[in-house]
Protein backbone atom coordinates (compact mmCIF):
# COMPACT_ATOMS: atom_id res chain seq x y z
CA UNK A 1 -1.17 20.93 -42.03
CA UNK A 2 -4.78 20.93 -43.28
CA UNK A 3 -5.80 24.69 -43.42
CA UNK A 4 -9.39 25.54 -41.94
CA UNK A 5 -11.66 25.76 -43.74
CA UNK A 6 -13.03 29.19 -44.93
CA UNK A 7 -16.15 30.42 -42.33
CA UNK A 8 -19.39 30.53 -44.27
CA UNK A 9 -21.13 34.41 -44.96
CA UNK A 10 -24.24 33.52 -44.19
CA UNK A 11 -25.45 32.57 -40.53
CA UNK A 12 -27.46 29.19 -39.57
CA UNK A 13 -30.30 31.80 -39.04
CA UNK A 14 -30.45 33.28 -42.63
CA UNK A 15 -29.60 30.07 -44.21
CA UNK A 16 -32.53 28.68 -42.64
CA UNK A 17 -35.02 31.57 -43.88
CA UNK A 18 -33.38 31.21 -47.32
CA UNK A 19 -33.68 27.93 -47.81
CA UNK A 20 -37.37 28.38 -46.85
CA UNK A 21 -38.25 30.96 -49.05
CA UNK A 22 -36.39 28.85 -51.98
CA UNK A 23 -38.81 26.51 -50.83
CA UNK A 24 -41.71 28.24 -51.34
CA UNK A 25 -39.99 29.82 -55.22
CA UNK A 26 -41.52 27.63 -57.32
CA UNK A 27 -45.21 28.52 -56.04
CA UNK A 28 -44.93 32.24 -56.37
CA UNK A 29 -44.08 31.96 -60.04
CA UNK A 30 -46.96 29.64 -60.67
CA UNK A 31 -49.39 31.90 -58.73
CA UNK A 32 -47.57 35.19 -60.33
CA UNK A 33 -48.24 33.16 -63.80
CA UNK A 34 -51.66 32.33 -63.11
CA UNK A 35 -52.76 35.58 -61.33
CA UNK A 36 -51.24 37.20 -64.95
CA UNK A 37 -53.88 35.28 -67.11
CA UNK A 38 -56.83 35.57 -64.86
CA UNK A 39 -56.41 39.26 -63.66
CA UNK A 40 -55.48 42.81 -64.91
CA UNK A 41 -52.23 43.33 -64.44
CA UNK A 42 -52.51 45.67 -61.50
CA UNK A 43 -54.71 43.54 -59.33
CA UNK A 44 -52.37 40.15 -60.12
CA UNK A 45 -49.45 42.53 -58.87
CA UNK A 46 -51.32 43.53 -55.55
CA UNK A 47 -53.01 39.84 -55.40
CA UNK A 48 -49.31 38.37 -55.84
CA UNK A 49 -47.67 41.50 -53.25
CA UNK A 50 -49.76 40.45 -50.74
CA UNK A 51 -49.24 36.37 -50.62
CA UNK A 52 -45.09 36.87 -50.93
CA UNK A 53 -45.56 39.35 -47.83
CA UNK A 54 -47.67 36.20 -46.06
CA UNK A 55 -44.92 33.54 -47.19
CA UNK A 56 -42.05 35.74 -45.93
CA UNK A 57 -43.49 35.90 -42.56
CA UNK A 58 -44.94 32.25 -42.26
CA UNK A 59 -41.07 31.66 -43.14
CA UNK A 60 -39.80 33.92 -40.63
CA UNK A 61 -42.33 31.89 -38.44
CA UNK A 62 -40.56 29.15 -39.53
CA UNK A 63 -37.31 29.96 -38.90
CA UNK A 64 -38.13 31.11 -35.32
CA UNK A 65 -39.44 27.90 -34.84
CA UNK A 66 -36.31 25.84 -36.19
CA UNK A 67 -34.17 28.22 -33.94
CA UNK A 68 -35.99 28.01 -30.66
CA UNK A 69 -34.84 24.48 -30.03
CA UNK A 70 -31.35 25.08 -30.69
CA UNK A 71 -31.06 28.04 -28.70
CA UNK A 72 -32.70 26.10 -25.73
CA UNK A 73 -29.96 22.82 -26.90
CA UNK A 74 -27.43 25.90 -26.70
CA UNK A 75 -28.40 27.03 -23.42
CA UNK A 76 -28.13 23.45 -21.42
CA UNK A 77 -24.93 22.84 -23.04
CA UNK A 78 -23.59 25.95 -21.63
CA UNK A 79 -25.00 25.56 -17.93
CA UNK A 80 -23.08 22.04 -18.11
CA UNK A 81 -20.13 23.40 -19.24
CA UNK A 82 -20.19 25.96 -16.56
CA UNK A 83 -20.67 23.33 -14.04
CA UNK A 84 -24.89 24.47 -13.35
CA UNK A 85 -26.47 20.84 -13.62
CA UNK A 86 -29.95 22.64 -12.12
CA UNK A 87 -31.31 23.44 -15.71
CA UNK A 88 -33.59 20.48 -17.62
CA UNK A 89 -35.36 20.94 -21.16
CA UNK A 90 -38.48 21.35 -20.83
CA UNK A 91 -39.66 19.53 -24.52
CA UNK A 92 -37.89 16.32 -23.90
CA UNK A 93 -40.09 13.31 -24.84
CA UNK A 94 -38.97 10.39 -27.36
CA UNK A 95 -39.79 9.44 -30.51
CA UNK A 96 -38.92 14.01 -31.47
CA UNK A 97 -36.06 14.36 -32.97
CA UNK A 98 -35.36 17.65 -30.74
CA UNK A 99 -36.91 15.73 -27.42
CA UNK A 100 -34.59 12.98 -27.91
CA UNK A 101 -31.90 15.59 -27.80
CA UNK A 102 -33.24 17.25 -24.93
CA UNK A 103 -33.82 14.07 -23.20
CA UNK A 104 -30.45 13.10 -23.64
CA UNK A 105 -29.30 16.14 -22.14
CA UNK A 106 -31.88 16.35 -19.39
CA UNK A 107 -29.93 12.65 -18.78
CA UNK A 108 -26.48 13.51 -19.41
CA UNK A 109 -27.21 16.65 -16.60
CA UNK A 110 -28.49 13.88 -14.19
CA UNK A 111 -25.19 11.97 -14.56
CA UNK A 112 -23.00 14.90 -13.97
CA UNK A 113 -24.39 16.51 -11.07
CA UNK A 114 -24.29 12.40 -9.33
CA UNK A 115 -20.53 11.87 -10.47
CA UNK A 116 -19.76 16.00 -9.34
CA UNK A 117 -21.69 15.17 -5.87
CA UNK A 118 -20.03 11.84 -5.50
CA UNK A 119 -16.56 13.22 -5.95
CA UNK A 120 -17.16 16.18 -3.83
CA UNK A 121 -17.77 13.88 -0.80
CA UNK A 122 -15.05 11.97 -1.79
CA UNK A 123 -12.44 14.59 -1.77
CA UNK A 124 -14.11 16.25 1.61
CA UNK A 125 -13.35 12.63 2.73
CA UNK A 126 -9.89 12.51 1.49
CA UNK A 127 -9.40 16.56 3.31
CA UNK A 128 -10.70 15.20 6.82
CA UNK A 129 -8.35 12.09 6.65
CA UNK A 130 -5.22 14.14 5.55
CA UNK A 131 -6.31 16.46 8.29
CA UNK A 132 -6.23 13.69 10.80
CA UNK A 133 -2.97 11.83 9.70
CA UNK A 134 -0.32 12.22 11.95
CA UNK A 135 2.06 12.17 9.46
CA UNK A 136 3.15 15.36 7.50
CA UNK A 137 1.80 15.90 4.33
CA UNK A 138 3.35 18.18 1.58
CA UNK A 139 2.14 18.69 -2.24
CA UNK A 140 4.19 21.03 -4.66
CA UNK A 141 3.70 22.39 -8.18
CA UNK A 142 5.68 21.82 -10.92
CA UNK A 143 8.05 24.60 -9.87
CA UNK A 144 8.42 23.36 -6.64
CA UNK A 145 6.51 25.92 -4.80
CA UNK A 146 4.05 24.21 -1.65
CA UNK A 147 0.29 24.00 -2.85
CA UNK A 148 -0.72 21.89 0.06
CA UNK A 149 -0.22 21.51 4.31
CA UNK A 150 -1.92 19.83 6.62
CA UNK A 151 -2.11 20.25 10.17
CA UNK A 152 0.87 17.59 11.21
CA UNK A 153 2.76 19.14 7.91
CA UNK A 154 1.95 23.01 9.72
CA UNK A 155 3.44 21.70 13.34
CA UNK A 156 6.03 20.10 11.75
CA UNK A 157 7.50 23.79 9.92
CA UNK A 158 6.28 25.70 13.06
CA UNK A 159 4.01 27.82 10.56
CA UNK A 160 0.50 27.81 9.65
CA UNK A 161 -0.49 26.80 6.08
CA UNK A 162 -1.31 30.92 5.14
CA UNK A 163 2.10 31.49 5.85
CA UNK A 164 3.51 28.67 4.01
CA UNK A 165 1.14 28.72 0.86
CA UNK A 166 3.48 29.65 -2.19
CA UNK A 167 6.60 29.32 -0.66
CA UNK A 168 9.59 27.41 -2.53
CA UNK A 169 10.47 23.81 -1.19
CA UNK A 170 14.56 25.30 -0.80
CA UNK A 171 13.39 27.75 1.70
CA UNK A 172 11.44 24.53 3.66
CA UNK A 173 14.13 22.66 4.10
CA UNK A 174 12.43 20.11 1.45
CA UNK A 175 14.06 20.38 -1.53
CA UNK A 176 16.24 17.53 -1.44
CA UNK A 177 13.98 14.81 -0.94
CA UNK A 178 12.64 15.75 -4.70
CA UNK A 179 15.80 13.84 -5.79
CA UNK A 180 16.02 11.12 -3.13
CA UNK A 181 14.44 7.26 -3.44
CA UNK A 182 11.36 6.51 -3.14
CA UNK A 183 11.84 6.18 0.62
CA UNK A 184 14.69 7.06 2.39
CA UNK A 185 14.99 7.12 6.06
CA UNK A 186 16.98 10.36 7.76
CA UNK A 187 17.49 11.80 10.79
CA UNK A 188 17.43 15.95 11.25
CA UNK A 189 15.40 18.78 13.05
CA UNK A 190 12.86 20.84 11.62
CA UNK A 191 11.52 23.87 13.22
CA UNK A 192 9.03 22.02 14.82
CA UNK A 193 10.63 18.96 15.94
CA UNK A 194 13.35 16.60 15.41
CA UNK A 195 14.03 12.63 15.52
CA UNK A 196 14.12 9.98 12.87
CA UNK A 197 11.57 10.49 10.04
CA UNK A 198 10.47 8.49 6.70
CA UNK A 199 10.39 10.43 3.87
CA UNK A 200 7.99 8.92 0.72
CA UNK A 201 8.24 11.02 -2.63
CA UNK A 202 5.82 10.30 -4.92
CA UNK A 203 4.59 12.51 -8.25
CA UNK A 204 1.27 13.11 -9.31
CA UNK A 205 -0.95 15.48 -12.27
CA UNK A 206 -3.48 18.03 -11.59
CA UNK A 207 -4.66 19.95 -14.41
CA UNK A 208 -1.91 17.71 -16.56
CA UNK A 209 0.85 19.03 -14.78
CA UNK A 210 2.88 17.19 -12.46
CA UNK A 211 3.62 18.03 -8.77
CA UNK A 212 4.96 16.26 -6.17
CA UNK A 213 4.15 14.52 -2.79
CA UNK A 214 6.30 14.62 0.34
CA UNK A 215 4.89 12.05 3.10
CA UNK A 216 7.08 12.95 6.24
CA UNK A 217 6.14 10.37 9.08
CA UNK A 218 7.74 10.52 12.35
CA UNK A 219 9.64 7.31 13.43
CA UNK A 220 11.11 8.04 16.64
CA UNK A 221 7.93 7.59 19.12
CA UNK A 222 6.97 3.97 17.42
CA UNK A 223 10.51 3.01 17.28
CA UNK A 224 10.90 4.16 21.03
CA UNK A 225 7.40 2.35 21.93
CA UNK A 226 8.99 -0.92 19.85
CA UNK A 227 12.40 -0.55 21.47
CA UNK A 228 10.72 -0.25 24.81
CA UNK A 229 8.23 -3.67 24.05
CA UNK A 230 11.61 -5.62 23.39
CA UNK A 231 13.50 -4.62 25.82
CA UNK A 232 10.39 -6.11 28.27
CA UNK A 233 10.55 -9.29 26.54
CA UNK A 234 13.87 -10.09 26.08
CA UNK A 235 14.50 -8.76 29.83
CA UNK A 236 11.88 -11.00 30.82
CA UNK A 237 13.17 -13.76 29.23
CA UNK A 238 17.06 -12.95 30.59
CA UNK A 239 15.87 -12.53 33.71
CA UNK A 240 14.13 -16.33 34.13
CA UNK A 241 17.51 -17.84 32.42
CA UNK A 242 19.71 -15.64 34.73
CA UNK A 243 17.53 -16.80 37.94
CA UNK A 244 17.28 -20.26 36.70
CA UNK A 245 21.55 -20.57 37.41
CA UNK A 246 21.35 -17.81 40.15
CA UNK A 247 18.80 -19.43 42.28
CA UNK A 248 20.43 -22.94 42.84
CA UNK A 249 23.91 -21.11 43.30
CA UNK A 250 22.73 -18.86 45.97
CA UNK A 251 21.47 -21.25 47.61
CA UNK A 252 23.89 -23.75 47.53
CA UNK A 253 26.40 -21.60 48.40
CA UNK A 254 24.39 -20.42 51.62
CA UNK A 255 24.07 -24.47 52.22
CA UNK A 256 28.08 -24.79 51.90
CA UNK A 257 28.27 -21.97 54.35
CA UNK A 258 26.71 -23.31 56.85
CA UNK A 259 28.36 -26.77 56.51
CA UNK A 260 32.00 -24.82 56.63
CA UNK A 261 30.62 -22.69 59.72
CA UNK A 262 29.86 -25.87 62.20
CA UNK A 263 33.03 -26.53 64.40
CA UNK A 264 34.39 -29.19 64.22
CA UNK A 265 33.34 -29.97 60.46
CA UNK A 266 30.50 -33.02 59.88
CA UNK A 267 32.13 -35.87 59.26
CA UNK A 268 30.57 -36.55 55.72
CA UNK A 269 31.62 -32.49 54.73
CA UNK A 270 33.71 -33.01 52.10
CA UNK A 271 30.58 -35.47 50.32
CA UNK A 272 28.19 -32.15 50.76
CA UNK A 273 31.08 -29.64 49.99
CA UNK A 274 31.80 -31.86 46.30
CA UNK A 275 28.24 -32.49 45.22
CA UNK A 276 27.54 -28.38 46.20
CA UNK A 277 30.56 -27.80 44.08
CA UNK A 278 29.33 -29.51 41.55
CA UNK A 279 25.90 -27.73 41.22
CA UNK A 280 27.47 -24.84 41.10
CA UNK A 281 29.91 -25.78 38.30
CA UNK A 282 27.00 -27.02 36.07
CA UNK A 283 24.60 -24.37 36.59
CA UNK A 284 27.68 -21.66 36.05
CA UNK A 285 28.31 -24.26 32.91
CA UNK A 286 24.94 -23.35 31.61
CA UNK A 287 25.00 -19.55 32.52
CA UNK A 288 28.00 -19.35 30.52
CA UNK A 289 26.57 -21.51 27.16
CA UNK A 290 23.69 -19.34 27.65
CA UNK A 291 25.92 -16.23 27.00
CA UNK A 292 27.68 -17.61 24.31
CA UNK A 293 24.53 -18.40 22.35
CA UNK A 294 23.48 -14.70 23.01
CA UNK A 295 26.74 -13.56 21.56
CA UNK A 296 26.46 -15.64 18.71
CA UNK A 297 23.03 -14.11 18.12
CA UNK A 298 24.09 -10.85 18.36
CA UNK A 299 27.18 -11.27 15.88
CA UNK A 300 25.45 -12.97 13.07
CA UNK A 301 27.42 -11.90 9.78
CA UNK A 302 25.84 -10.62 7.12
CA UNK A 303 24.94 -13.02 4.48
CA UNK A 304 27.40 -13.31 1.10
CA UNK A 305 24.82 -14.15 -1.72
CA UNK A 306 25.66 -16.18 -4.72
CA UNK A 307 23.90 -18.24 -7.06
CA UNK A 308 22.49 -21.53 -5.56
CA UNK A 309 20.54 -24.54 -6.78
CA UNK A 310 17.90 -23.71 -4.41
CA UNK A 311 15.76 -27.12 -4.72
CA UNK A 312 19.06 -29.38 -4.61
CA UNK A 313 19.71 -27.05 -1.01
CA UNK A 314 16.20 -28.11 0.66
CA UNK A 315 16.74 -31.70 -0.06
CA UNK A 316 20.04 -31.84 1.22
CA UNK A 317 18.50 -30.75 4.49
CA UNK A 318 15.76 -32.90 4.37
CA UNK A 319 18.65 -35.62 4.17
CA UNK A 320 20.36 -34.57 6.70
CA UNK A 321 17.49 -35.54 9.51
CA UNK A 322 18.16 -38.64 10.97
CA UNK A 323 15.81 -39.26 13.23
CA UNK A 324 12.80 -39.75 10.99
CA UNK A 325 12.72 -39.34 7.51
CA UNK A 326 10.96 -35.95 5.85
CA UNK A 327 8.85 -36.51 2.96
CA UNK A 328 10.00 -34.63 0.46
CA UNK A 329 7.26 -33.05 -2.43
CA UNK A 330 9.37 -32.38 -5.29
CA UNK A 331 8.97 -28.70 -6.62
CA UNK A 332 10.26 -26.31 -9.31
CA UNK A 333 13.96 -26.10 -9.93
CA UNK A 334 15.00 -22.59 -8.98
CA UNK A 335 18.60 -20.94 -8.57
CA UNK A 336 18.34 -18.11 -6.26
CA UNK A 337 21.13 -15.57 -5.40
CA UNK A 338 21.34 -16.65 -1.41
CA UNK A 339 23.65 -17.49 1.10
CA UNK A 340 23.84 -20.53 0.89
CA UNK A 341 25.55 -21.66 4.49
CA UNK A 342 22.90 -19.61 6.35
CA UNK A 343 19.80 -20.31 4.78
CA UNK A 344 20.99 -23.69 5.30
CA UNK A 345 21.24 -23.48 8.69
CA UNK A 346 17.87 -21.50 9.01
CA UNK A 347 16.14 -24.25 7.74
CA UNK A 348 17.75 -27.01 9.50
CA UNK A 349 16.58 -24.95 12.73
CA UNK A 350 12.55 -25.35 11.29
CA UNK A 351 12.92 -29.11 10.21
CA UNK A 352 14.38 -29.72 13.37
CA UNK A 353 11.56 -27.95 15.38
CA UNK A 354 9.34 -29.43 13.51
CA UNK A 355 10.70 -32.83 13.93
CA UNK A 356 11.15 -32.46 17.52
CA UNK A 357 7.12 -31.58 17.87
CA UNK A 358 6.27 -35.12 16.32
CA UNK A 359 8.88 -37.14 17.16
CA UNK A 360 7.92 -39.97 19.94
CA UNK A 361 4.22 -39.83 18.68
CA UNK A 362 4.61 -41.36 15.01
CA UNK A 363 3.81 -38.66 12.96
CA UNK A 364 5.05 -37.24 9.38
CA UNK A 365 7.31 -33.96 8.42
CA UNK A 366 6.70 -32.54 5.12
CA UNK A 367 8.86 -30.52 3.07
CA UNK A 368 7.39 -28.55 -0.40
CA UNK A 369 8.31 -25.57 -2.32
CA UNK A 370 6.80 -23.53 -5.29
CA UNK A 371 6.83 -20.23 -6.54
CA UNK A 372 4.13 -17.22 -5.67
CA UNK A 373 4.66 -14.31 -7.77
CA UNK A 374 8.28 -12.83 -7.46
CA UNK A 375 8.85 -14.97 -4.17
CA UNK A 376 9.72 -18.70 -3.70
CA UNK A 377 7.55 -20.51 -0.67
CA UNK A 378 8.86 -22.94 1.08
CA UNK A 379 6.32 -25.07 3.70
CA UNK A 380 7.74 -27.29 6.57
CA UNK A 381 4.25 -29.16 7.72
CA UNK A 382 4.44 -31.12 10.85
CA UNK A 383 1.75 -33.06 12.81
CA UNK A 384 2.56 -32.17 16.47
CA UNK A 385 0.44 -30.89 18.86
CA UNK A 386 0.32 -27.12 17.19
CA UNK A 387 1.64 -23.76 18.56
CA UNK A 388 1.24 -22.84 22.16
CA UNK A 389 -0.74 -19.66 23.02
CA UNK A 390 2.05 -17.50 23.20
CA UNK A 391 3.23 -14.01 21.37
CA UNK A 392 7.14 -15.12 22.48
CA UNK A 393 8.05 -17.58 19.82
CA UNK A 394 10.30 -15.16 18.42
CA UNK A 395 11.69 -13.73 21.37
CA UNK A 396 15.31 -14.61 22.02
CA UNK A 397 15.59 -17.34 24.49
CA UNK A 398 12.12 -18.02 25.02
CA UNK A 399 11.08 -21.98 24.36
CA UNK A 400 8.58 -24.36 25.24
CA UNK A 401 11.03 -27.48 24.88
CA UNK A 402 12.81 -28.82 27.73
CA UNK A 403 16.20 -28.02 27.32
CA UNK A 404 15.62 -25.80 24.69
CA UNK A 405 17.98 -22.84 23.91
CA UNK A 406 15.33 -20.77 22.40
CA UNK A 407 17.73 -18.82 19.68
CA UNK A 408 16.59 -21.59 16.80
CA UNK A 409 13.88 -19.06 15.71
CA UNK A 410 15.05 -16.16 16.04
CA UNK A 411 18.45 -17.09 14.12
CA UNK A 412 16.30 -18.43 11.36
CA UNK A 413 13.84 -15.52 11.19
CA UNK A 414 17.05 -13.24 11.79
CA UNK A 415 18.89 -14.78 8.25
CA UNK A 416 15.67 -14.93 6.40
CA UNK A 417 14.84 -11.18 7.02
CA UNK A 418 18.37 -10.56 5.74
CA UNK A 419 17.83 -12.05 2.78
CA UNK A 420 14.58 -9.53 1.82
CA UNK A 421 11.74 -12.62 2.67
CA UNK A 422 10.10 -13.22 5.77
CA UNK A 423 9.15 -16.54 7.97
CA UNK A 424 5.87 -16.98 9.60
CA UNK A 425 4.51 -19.93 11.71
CA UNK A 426 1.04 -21.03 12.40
CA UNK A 427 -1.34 -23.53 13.20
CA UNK A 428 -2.70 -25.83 9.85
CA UNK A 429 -5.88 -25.54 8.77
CA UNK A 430 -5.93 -28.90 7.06
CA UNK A 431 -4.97 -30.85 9.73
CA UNK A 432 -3.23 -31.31 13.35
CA UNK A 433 0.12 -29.79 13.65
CA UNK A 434 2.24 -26.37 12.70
CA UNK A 435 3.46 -25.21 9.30
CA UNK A 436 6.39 -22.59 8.83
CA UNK A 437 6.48 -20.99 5.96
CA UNK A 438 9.63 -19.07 4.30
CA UNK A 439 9.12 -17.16 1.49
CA UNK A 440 12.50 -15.53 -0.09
CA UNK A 441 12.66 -12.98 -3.19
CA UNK A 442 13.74 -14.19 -6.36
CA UNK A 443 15.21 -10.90 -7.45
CA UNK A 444 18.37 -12.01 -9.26
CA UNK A 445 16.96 -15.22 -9.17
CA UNK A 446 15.05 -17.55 -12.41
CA UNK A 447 13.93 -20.99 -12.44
CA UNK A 448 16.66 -23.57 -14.02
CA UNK A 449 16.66 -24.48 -17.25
């Protein structure tokens, strides 16, 4: 290492008035040499006394003068490193070597009190939302000991922040989250409530030291409220299909009772008594296909990845409609790490739908695929009449298709959110018609060679 150098003796002070003085050497020995030959000896001594008194103050005049500036310079700097950005030179002008200085300052003051007011209301932003979240909010030091509550984070521990401030995460009950994933999803009580939470850990510096984040959100009301919003639809939808066979059986049956009650019997009875039968046979038929395609639903395996040729899959299905033929835009050659079987199926369900909306009407299905960032897309455009007005499309059983069993979606949706991707529908832009769009990670996945 490089050692310091050695701190000069003399200040900037008397090195200025030296170097002055040095300045003005040559000139008293001329005038102490010339004072010599023109005067006695006496009077060139008082002559020559009297103008080295005069240049040693005009040079301590000087030196006053070449301090003053600096000391001001000295001043500023100090008020902006103690955070004052009220004080401004007073001699700043251009075109001065110490105004451009000062004016620089004076500028750099400006700048800091703007960016120290500007982050100020930021972070008195930042307090009132983290005050407002409903979601519990916990920072710790380094050491693990809590720095920061807010309100949902105080009703959550039963205690107000003053009583919390300092204390270690171990004695919170928050300790173990340091270690766990990113975001982890538990179930416990805390003093101040339980249910089913989301945890987030996340790390952060202040001052160059890191601390760390705990983001407690309570699940349990939204899951409830989501719960409850299925439950309506699907009921709603279970209870049209369960009328739709109930209905006709009821009231056939009443029907066949009456027929049986009249003694003696009509003579055509056994005609009415058959064909009543038989209603009720088919429409108990289709209550009972009904339930087993709401059992198959609800046992769907989970899916047993392996490595696929993913663009030799999606034009096997495109082969496999009969009825008209899909165009086919030829994409990138990707293997992806999928089950095959289902994702097969999953997309025979959307060419199918989308066949179905164009089919008597002359119009094309379109099949493409590419790659967005770390997902494949794949688009199935049709040129139907669109989606209907309705927030059901995913809702088991629900369809707009006569003799529809309205599980085509929601098993395709059902394997593709299995997967890690997610399946959308909506009306096209471009033209007439609906496009469904898949998109699927390609973790584990790479384009072919």
């Amino acid at each position: 290492m490089k050692p310091a150098p050695a701190p000069s003796r003399w200040r900037y002070e008397t090195r200025t008035l030296a170097a002055t003085l040095l300045a003005t050497l040559p000139a008293s020995i001329a005038l102490a040499v010339a004072l010599g030959y023109l005067l006695s000896p006496w009077i060139a001594a008082l002559a020559w006394g009297g103008v080295a008194l005069l240049t040693l103050v005009l040079a301590v005049e000087v030196r006053r003068r070449a301090i003053y500036p600096l000391q001001t310079l000295s001043n500023l700097l100090e008020a902006l490193r103690e955070g004052d950005y009220s004080l401004r030179g007073a001699r700043a002008r251009r075109g001065d070597a110490v105004g451009e200085v000062v004016w620089e300052i004076n500028a750099l003051a400006d700048t800091l009190r703007s960016q120290r007011l500007a982050v100020e209301e930021k972070s008195a932003l930042l307090d009132k939302v983290i005050e407002t979240l409903d979601v519990a909010v916990f920072a710790f030091d380094g050491e693990g000991f809590l720095k920061l509550a807010n309100a949902a984070g105080e009703r959550l521990l039963g205690a107000e922040f003053s009583r919390l401030d300092g204390r270690p995460a171990s004695s919170l009950g928050l300790a173990e989250y340091f270690d766990m994933p990113t975001v982890s999803l538990v179930e416990r009580s805390f003093p101040g409530a339980s249910g089913r939470w989301e945890v987030r850990h996340a790390r952060f510096r202040d001052d160059g030291r890191p601390h760390d984040l705990i983001v407690i959100s309570d699940l349990s009301r939204a899951l409830r409220e989501e719960e409850r919003l299925a439950w309506q639809r699907l009921l709603r939808v279970l209870g049209h299909e369960l009328n739709n066979s109930l209905t006709p059986i009821r009231s056939m049956t009443a029907t066949l009772a009456k027929i049986l009650a009249h003694d003696p019997l009509p003579e055509d009875w056994r005609e009415d008594a058959a064909s009543g039968l038989a209603i009720v046979s088919d429409r108990a038929e289709s209550l009972s296909r009904f339930i087993g395609r709401y059992t198959a639903l609800a046992r769907l395996p989970p899916p047993s990845p392996r490595p696929v040729a993913f663009d030799e899959l999606l034009q096997r299905v495109a082969r496999l409609e009969q009825r008209i033929a899909v165009d086919v835009d030829p994409g990138p050659a990707l293997r992806l790490t999928i089950d095959p079987d289902q994702i097969e199926q999953a997309l025979i369900n959307l060419v199918q739908n989308a066949v179905d909306a164009t089919l008597g009407i002359g119009r094309a299905v379109a099949l493409r695929w590419r790659v967005e960032g770390d997902h494949a897309v794949v688009e199935i455009r049709d040129e139907g009449p669109g989606l209907p007005p309705s927030r059901n499309l995913f809702v088991p059983f629900f369809t707009t298709k006569p003799g529809g069993s309205g599980i085509g979606l929601v098993l395709a949706r059902q394997i593709v959110e299995a997967h890690g991707g997610t399946l959308s529908l909506e009306n096209r832009s471009d033209a007439r018609g609906c496009v469904a769009r898949l998109r699927l990670p390609l973790e584990r996945a790479g384009h072919a060679a």
